[in-house]
């Protein structure tokens, strides 16, 4: 049985005082939450320490939004997996569509990041997803298959529950238009098949989650009517009330 995962990607938001207030207020609203759901807060690097200070001693985990694949050296502006662990992170996102589309991250880079992070003992959320144009032209399954196959190639999967694939259709991110349970199911099925081909029995424990305009109003429909194992939440994760509501509803 895979435990649901709700991860809140705060993207490039939250000054220090805002991060502290949000994390505190969220915790107050869901005091004993992680019996039934894994919860990860993923703030910008600059406030990792602030959020860590608030969630220390609780079941809520800390994550980062990106990582570089080298351990250390002359890579100005990059952050290594070891640095993330040193900052208290147990999770990291790789291959978010904003990094792919705004910053030109390639499938090959995503693969290197996923591998380095897993090798370092971080839990990894690998993001994949198609653009509107790719979906409308019927290419989405092919695109997602390519993204997943490249990202997971050469991975040694010692602990399958450390790997999460997030299906985040680009057209659903920040648009208020979420995938239907059928659409999410369809892609989830493809990803499940690919992970099965690559990892065999171990793939059963790999979680496949959905992201893109997830809110308290649609989380039950999405989780209840599909086989997805949780959500990667953007905008709704920037408010304590909505994030708490999503977490509670995901466990019902
Ligand atoms: P929204 O929930 O704001 O659509 O963002 C989703 C996302 O990109 C999470 O990583």
PDB file of C-alpha atoms in Angstrom, residues 19-206:
ATOM      1  CA  UNK A  19       7.726  31.471   5.336  1.00  0.00           C
ATOM      2  CA  UNK A  20       7.760  31.240   9.104  1.00  0.00           C
ATOM      3  CA  UNK A  21       4.187  32.432   9.389  1.00  0.00           C
ATOM      4  CA  UNK A  22       2.935  30.067   6.697  1.00  0.00           C
ATOM      5  CA  UNK A  23       4.704  27.002   8.102  1.00  0.00           C
ATOM      6  CA  UNK A  24       3.496  27.760  11.645  1.00  0.00           C
ATOM      7  CA  UNK A  25      -0.041  28.426  10.641  1.00  0.00           C
ATOM      8  CA  UNK A  26      -0.139  25.258   8.516  1.00  0.00           C
ATOM      9  CA  UNK A  27       1.110  23.111  11.396  1.00  0.00           C
ATOM     10  CA  UNK A  28      -1.497  24.556  13.754  1.00  0.00           C
ATOM     11  CA  UNK A  29      -4.222  23.506  11.354  1.00  0.00           C
ATOM     12  CA  UNK A  30      -3.045  19.931  10.946  1.00  0.00           C
ATOM     13  CA  UNK A  31      -1.457  18.891  14.248  1.00  0.00           C
ATOM     14  CA  UNK A  32      -1.377  15.097  13.805  1.00  0.00           C
ATOM     15  CA  UNK A  33      -1.411  14.916  10.073  1.00  0.00           C
ATOM     16  CA  UNK A  34       1.117  12.481   8.828  1.00  0.00           C
ATOM     17  CA  UNK A  35      -0.388   9.289  10.184  1.00  0.00           C
ATOM     18  CA  UNK A  36      -2.121   8.939   6.881  1.00  0.00           C
ATOM     19  CA  UNK A  37      -0.221  11.216   4.498  1.00  0.00           C
ATOM     20  CA  UNK A  38       3.404  12.135   3.896  1.00  0.00           C
ATOM     21  CA  UNK A  39       3.718  15.913   3.815  1.00  0.00           C
ATOM     22  CA  UNK A  40       6.651  17.841   2.395  1.00  0.00           C
ATOM     23  CA  UNK A  41       7.140  21.600   2.373  1.00  0.00           C
ATOM     24  CA  UNK A  42       9.369  22.779  -0.477  1.00  0.00           C
ATOM     25  CA  UNK A  43      10.337  26.431   0.000  1.00  0.00           C
ATOM     26  CA  UNK A  44      13.047  28.425  -1.803  1.00  0.00           C
ATOM     27  CA  UNK A  45      16.644  27.746  -0.690  1.00  0.00           C
ATOM     28  CA  UNK A  46      16.805  31.067   1.168  1.00  0.00           C
ATOM     29  CA  UNK A  47      14.198  30.020   3.722  1.00  0.00           C
ATOM     30  CA  UNK A  48      15.003  26.325   4.148  1.00  0.00           C
ATOM     31  CA  UNK A  49      16.434  27.055   7.589  1.00  0.00           C
ATOM     32  CA  UNK A  50      13.370  29.042   8.625  1.00  0.00           C
ATOM     33  CA  UNK A  51      10.963  26.276   7.642  1.00  0.00           C
ATOM     34  CA  UNK A  52      13.210  23.638   9.173  1.00  0.00           C
ATOM     35  CA  UNK A  53      13.106  25.538  12.470  1.00  0.00           C
ATOM     36  CA  UNK A  54       9.315  25.406  12.462  1.00  0.00           C
ATOM     37  CA  UNK A  55       8.787  21.782  11.377  1.00  0.00           C
ATOM     38  CA  UNK A  56      11.593  20.225  13.448  1.00  0.00           C
ATOM     39  CA  UNK A  57      10.141  17.563  15.724  1.00  0.00           C
ATOM     40  CA  UNK A  58       7.036  17.056  13.555  1.00  0.00           C
ATOM     41  CA  UNK A  59       6.385  14.545  10.790  1.00  0.00           C
ATOM     42  CA  UNK A  60       6.458  17.219   8.105  1.00  0.00           C
ATOM     43  CA  UNK A  61       9.523  16.964   5.894  1.00  0.00           C
ATOM     44  CA  UNK A  62      11.635  19.566   4.155  1.00  0.00           C
ATOM     45  CA  UNK A  63      12.413  19.611   0.439  1.00  0.00           C
ATOM     46  CA  UNK A  64      14.234  21.744  -2.118  1.00  0.00           C
ATOM     47  CA  UNK A  65      13.100  22.786  -5.573  1.00  0.00           C
ATOM     48  CA  UNK A  66      16.227  21.847  -7.494  1.00  0.00           C
ATOM     49  CA  UNK A  67      19.681  20.315  -7.132  1.00  0.00           C
ATOM     50  CA  UNK A  68      22.903  20.019  -9.112  1.00  0.00           C
ATOM     51  CA  UNK A  69      24.497  16.641  -9.826  1.00  0.00           C
ATOM     52  CA  UNK A  70      28.078  17.342  -8.743  1.00  0.00           C
ATOM     53  CA  UNK A  71      29.234  17.062  -5.150  1.00  0.00           C
ATOM     54  CA  UNK A  72      31.178  20.325  -5.010  1.00  0.00           C
ATOM     55  CA  UNK A  73      33.446  22.595  -7.034  1.00  0.00           C
ATOM     56  CA  UNK A  74      33.365  25.468  -9.501  1.00  0.00           C
ATOM     57  CA  UNK A  75      29.653  25.522 -10.321  1.00  0.00           C
ATOM     58  CA  UNK A  76      28.600  29.054  -9.448  1.00  0.00           C
ATOM     59  CA  UNK A  77      25.037  29.323  -8.275  1.00  0.00           C
ATOM     60  CA  UNK A  78      24.436  25.585  -7.995  1.00  0.00           C
ATOM     61  CA  UNK A  79      23.603  23.566  -4.876  1.00  0.00           C
ATOM     62  CA  UNK A  80      24.723  19.971  -4.350  1.00  0.00           C
ATOM     63  CA  UNK A  81      22.751  17.059  -2.873  1.00  0.00           C
ATOM     64  CA  UNK A  82      25.098  17.051   0.119  1.00  0.00           C
ATOM     65  CA  UNK A  83      24.403  20.733   0.759  1.00  0.00           C
ATOM     66  CA  UNK A  84      20.682  20.038   0.713  1.00  0.00           C
ATOM     67  CA  UNK A  85      21.070  17.231   3.230  1.00  0.00           C
ATOM     68  CA  UNK A  86      23.245  19.481   5.345  1.00  0.00           C
ATOM     69  CA  UNK A  87      20.414  22.046   5.318  1.00  0.00           C
ATOM     70  CA  UNK A  88      17.910  19.503   6.586  1.00  0.00           C
ATOM     71  CA  UNK A  89      16.306  18.510   3.299  1.00  0.00           C
ATOM     72  CA  UNK A  90      15.063  14.977   2.836  1.00  0.00           C
ATOM     73  CA  UNK A  91      13.344  15.657  -0.474  1.00  0.00           C
ATOM     74  CA  UNK A  92      14.094  17.399  -3.751  1.00  0.00           C
ATOM     75  CA  UNK A  93      12.184  18.173  -6.935  1.00  0.00           C
ATOM     76  CA  UNK A  94      13.940  17.621 -10.262  1.00  0.00           C
ATOM     77  CA  UNK A  95      12.793  18.512 -13.754  1.00  0.00           C
ATOM     78  CA  UNK A  96       9.972  20.871 -12.853  1.00  0.00           C
ATOM     79  CA  UNK A  97       8.433  22.200 -16.070  1.00  0.00           C
ATOM     80  CA  UNK A  98       9.358  25.759 -15.110  1.00  0.00           C
ATOM     81  CA  UNK A  99      13.001  24.679 -15.040  1.00  0.00           C
ATOM     82  CA  UNK A 100      12.618  22.789 -18.300  1.00  0.00           C
ATOM     83  CA  UNK A 101      10.813  25.587 -20.127  1.00  0.00           C
ATOM     84  CA  UNK A 102      12.132  28.785 -18.557  1.00  0.00           C
ATOM     85  CA  UNK A 103      15.692  27.641 -17.840  1.00  0.00           C
ATOM     86  CA  UNK A 104      16.264  25.095 -20.575  1.00  0.00           C
ATOM     87  CA  UNK A 105      16.750  22.028 -18.402  1.00  0.00           C
ATOM     88  CA  UNK A 106      16.971  18.896 -20.564  1.00  0.00           C
ATOM     89  CA  UNK A 107      15.921  15.289 -19.939  1.00  0.00           C
ATOM     90  CA  UNK A 108      19.570  14.384 -19.637  1.00  0.00           C
ATOM     91  CA  UNK A 109      20.115  16.990 -16.903  1.00  0.00           C
ATOM     92  CA  UNK A 110      17.023  15.742 -15.086  1.00  0.00           C
ATOM     93  CA  UNK A 111      18.419  12.212 -15.208  1.00  0.00           C
ATOM     94  CA  UNK A 112      21.756  13.314 -13.729  1.00  0.00           C
ATOM     95  CA  UNK A 113      20.017  15.261 -10.976  1.00  0.00           C
ATOM     96  CA  UNK A 114      17.690  12.383 -10.076  1.00  0.00           C
ATOM     97  CA  UNK A 115      20.586   9.961  -9.934  1.00  0.00           C
ATOM     98  CA  UNK A 116      22.813  12.218  -7.822  1.00  0.00           C
ATOM     99  CA  UNK A 117      20.014  13.011  -5.389  1.00  0.00           C
ATOM    100  CA  UNK A 118      19.015   9.358  -4.926  1.00  0.00           C
ATOM    101  CA  UNK A 119      22.659   8.342  -4.521  1.00  0.00           C
ATOM    102  CA  UNK A 120      22.872  10.869  -1.700  1.00  0.00           C
ATOM    103  CA  UNK A 121      19.868   9.392   0.040  1.00  0.00           C
ATOM    104  CA  UNK A 122      17.447  12.161  -0.840  1.00  0.00           C
ATOM    105  CA  UNK A 123      13.862  11.353  -1.814  1.00  0.00           C
ATOM    106  CA  UNK A 124      13.264  12.601  -5.329  1.00  0.00           C
ATOM    107  CA  UNK A 125      10.194  13.970  -7.083  1.00  0.00           C
ATOM    108  CA  UNK A 126      10.799  13.743 -10.836  1.00  0.00           C
ATOM    109  CA  UNK A 127       8.405  16.021 -12.724  1.00  0.00           C
ATOM    110  CA  UNK A 128       7.155  15.211 -16.201  1.00  0.00           C
ATOM    111  CA  UNK A 129       4.351  16.631 -18.317  1.00  0.00           C
ATOM    112  CA  UNK A 130       3.281  17.790 -21.722  1.00  0.00           C
ATOM    113  CA  UNK A 131       2.491  21.249 -23.091  1.00  0.00           C
ATOM    114  CA  UNK A 132      -0.964  22.130 -24.383  1.00  0.00           C
ATOM    115  CA  UNK A 133       0.262  21.884 -27.952  1.00  0.00           C
ATOM    116  CA  UNK A 134       1.670  18.415 -27.321  1.00  0.00           C
ATOM    117  CA  UNK A 135      -1.607  17.255 -25.790  1.00  0.00           C
ATOM    118  CA  UNK A 136      -3.745  18.766 -28.527  1.00  0.00           C
ATOM    119  CA  UNK A 137      -1.665  17.092 -31.188  1.00  0.00           C
ATOM    120  CA  UNK A 138      -2.038  13.753 -29.408  1.00  0.00           C
ATOM    121  CA  UNK A 139       1.669  13.453 -28.641  1.00  0.00           C
ATOM    122  CA  UNK A 140       1.452  13.640 -24.862  1.00  0.00           C
ATOM    123  CA  UNK A 141       1.935   9.950 -24.130  1.00  0.00           C
ATOM    124  CA  UNK A 142       4.981   9.835 -26.379  1.00  0.00           C
ATOM    125  CA  UNK A 143       6.456  12.956 -24.756  1.00  0.00           C
ATOM    126  CA  UNK A 144       5.869  11.708 -21.224  1.00  0.00           C
ATOM    127  CA  UNK A 145       7.209   8.256 -22.065  1.00  0.00           C
ATOM    128  CA  UNK A 146      10.432   9.857 -23.323  1.00  0.00           C
ATOM    129  CA  UNK A 147      10.762  12.078 -20.250  1.00  0.00           C
ATOM    130  CA  UNK A 148      10.232   9.198 -17.837  1.00  0.00           C
ATOM    131  CA  UNK A 149      12.436   6.718 -19.671  1.00  0.00           C
ATOM    132  CA  UNK A 150      15.368   9.112 -19.881  1.00  0.00           C
ATOM    133  CA  UNK A 151      15.019  10.373 -16.298  1.00  0.00           C
ATOM    134  CA  UNK A 152      14.965   6.841 -14.894  1.00  0.00           C
ATOM    135  CA  UNK A 153      17.563   5.232 -17.136  1.00  0.00           C
ATOM    136  CA  UNK A 154      20.594   3.952 -15.208  1.00  0.00           C
ATOM    137  CA  UNK A 155      18.941   4.556 -11.821  1.00  0.00           C
ATOM    138  CA  UNK A 156      19.768   2.099  -9.075  1.00  0.00           C
ATOM    139  CA  UNK A 157      16.557   1.952  -7.107  1.00  0.00           C
ATOM    140  CA  UNK A 158      17.503   0.740  -3.647  1.00  0.00           C
ATOM    141  CA  UNK A 159      14.516   2.271  -1.912  1.00  0.00           C
ATOM    142  CA  UNK A 160      11.523   2.504  -4.266  1.00  0.00           C
ATOM    143  CA  UNK A 161       9.482   4.683  -1.888  1.00  0.00           C
ATOM    144  CA  UNK A 162      12.219   7.339  -2.303  1.00  0.00           C
ATOM    145  CA  UNK A 163      11.212   7.838  -5.920  1.00  0.00           C
ATOM    146  CA  UNK A 164       8.105   9.807  -6.827  1.00  0.00           C
ATOM    147  CA  UNK A 165       7.039  10.749 -10.336  1.00  0.00           C
ATOM    148  CA  UNK A 166       4.883  13.865 -10.553  1.00  0.00           C
ATOM    149  CA  UNK A 167       2.714  14.168 -13.627  1.00  0.00           C
ATOM    150  CA  UNK A 168       2.290  17.905 -14.083  1.00  0.00           C
ATOM    151  CA  UNK A 169       0.726  18.857 -17.406  1.00  0.00           C
ATOM    152  CA  UNK A 170       2.160  22.265 -18.296  1.00  0.00           C
ATOM    153  CA  UNK A 171      -1.288  23.518 -19.365  1.00  0.00           C
ATOM    154  CA  UNK A 172      -2.625  22.837 -15.877  1.00  0.00           C
ATOM    155  CA  UNK A 173       0.079  24.650 -13.914  1.00  0.00           C
ATOM    156  CA  UNK A 174      -1.162  27.912 -12.454  1.00  0.00           C
ATOM    157  CA  UNK A 175      -4.062  28.047 -14.904  1.00  0.00           C
ATOM    158  CA  UNK A 176      -6.939  26.916 -12.691  1.00  0.00           C
ATOM    159  CA  UNK A 177      -7.596  24.153 -15.233  1.00  0.00           C
ATOM    160  CA  UNK A 178      -6.729  20.753 -13.758  1.00  0.00           C
ATOM    161  CA  UNK A 179      -6.548  17.421 -15.549  1.00  0.00           C
ATOM    162  CA  UNK A 180      -9.641  15.249 -15.215  1.00  0.00           C
ATOM    163  CA  UNK A 181      -9.283  12.053 -13.179  1.00  0.00           C
ATOM    164  CA  UNK A 182      -9.458  10.136 -16.486  1.00  0.00           C
ATOM    165  CA  UNK A 183      -6.633  12.190 -17.984  1.00  0.00           C
ATOM    166  CA  UNK A 184      -4.527  11.767 -14.849  1.00  0.00           C
ATOM    167  CA  UNK A 185      -5.306   8.047 -14.786  1.00  0.00           C
ATOM    168  CA  UNK A 186      -4.364   7.572 -18.377  1.00  0.00           C
ATOM    169  CA  UNK A 187      -0.907   9.097 -17.912  1.00  0.00           C
ATOM    170  CA  UNK A 188      -0.475   7.437 -14.522  1.00  0.00           C
ATOM    171  CA  UNK A 189      -1.088   4.071 -16.206  1.00  0.00           C
ATOM    172  CA  UNK A 190       1.619   4.781 -18.773  1.00  0.00           C
ATOM    173  CA  UNK A 191       4.107   5.849 -16.104  1.00  0.00           C
ATOM    174  CA  UNK A 192       3.271   2.802 -13.971  1.00  0.00           C
ATOM    175  CA  UNK A 193       3.940   0.560 -16.967  1.00  0.00           C
ATOM    176  CA  UNK A 194       7.304   2.213 -17.708  1.00  0.00           C
ATOM    177  CA  UNK A 195       8.458   2.039 -14.092  1.00  0.00           C
ATOM    178  CA  UNK A 196       7.392  -1.638 -14.040  1.00  0.00           C
ATOM    179  CA  UNK A 197       9.459  -2.345 -17.150  1.00  0.00           C
ATOM    180  CA  UNK A 198      12.497  -0.618 -15.672  1.00  0.00           C
ATOM    181  CA  UNK A 199      12.362  -1.656 -12.022  1.00  0.00           C
ATOM    182  CA  UNK A 200      10.245  -4.835 -12.017  1.00  0.00           C
ATOM    183  CA  UNK A 201       8.521  -5.620  -8.694  1.00  0.00           C
ATOM    184  CA  UNK A 202      10.208  -2.700  -6.951  1.00  0.00           C
ATOM    185  CA  UNK A 203       8.116  -0.313  -9.047  1.00  0.00           C
ATOM    186  CA  UNK A 204       5.029  -1.140  -6.993  1.00  0.00           C
ATOM    187  CA  UNK A 205       6.269   1.193  -4.254  1.00  0.00           C
ATOM    188  CA  UNK A 206       7.104   4.095  -6.574  1.00  0.00           C
TER     189      UNK A 206
END
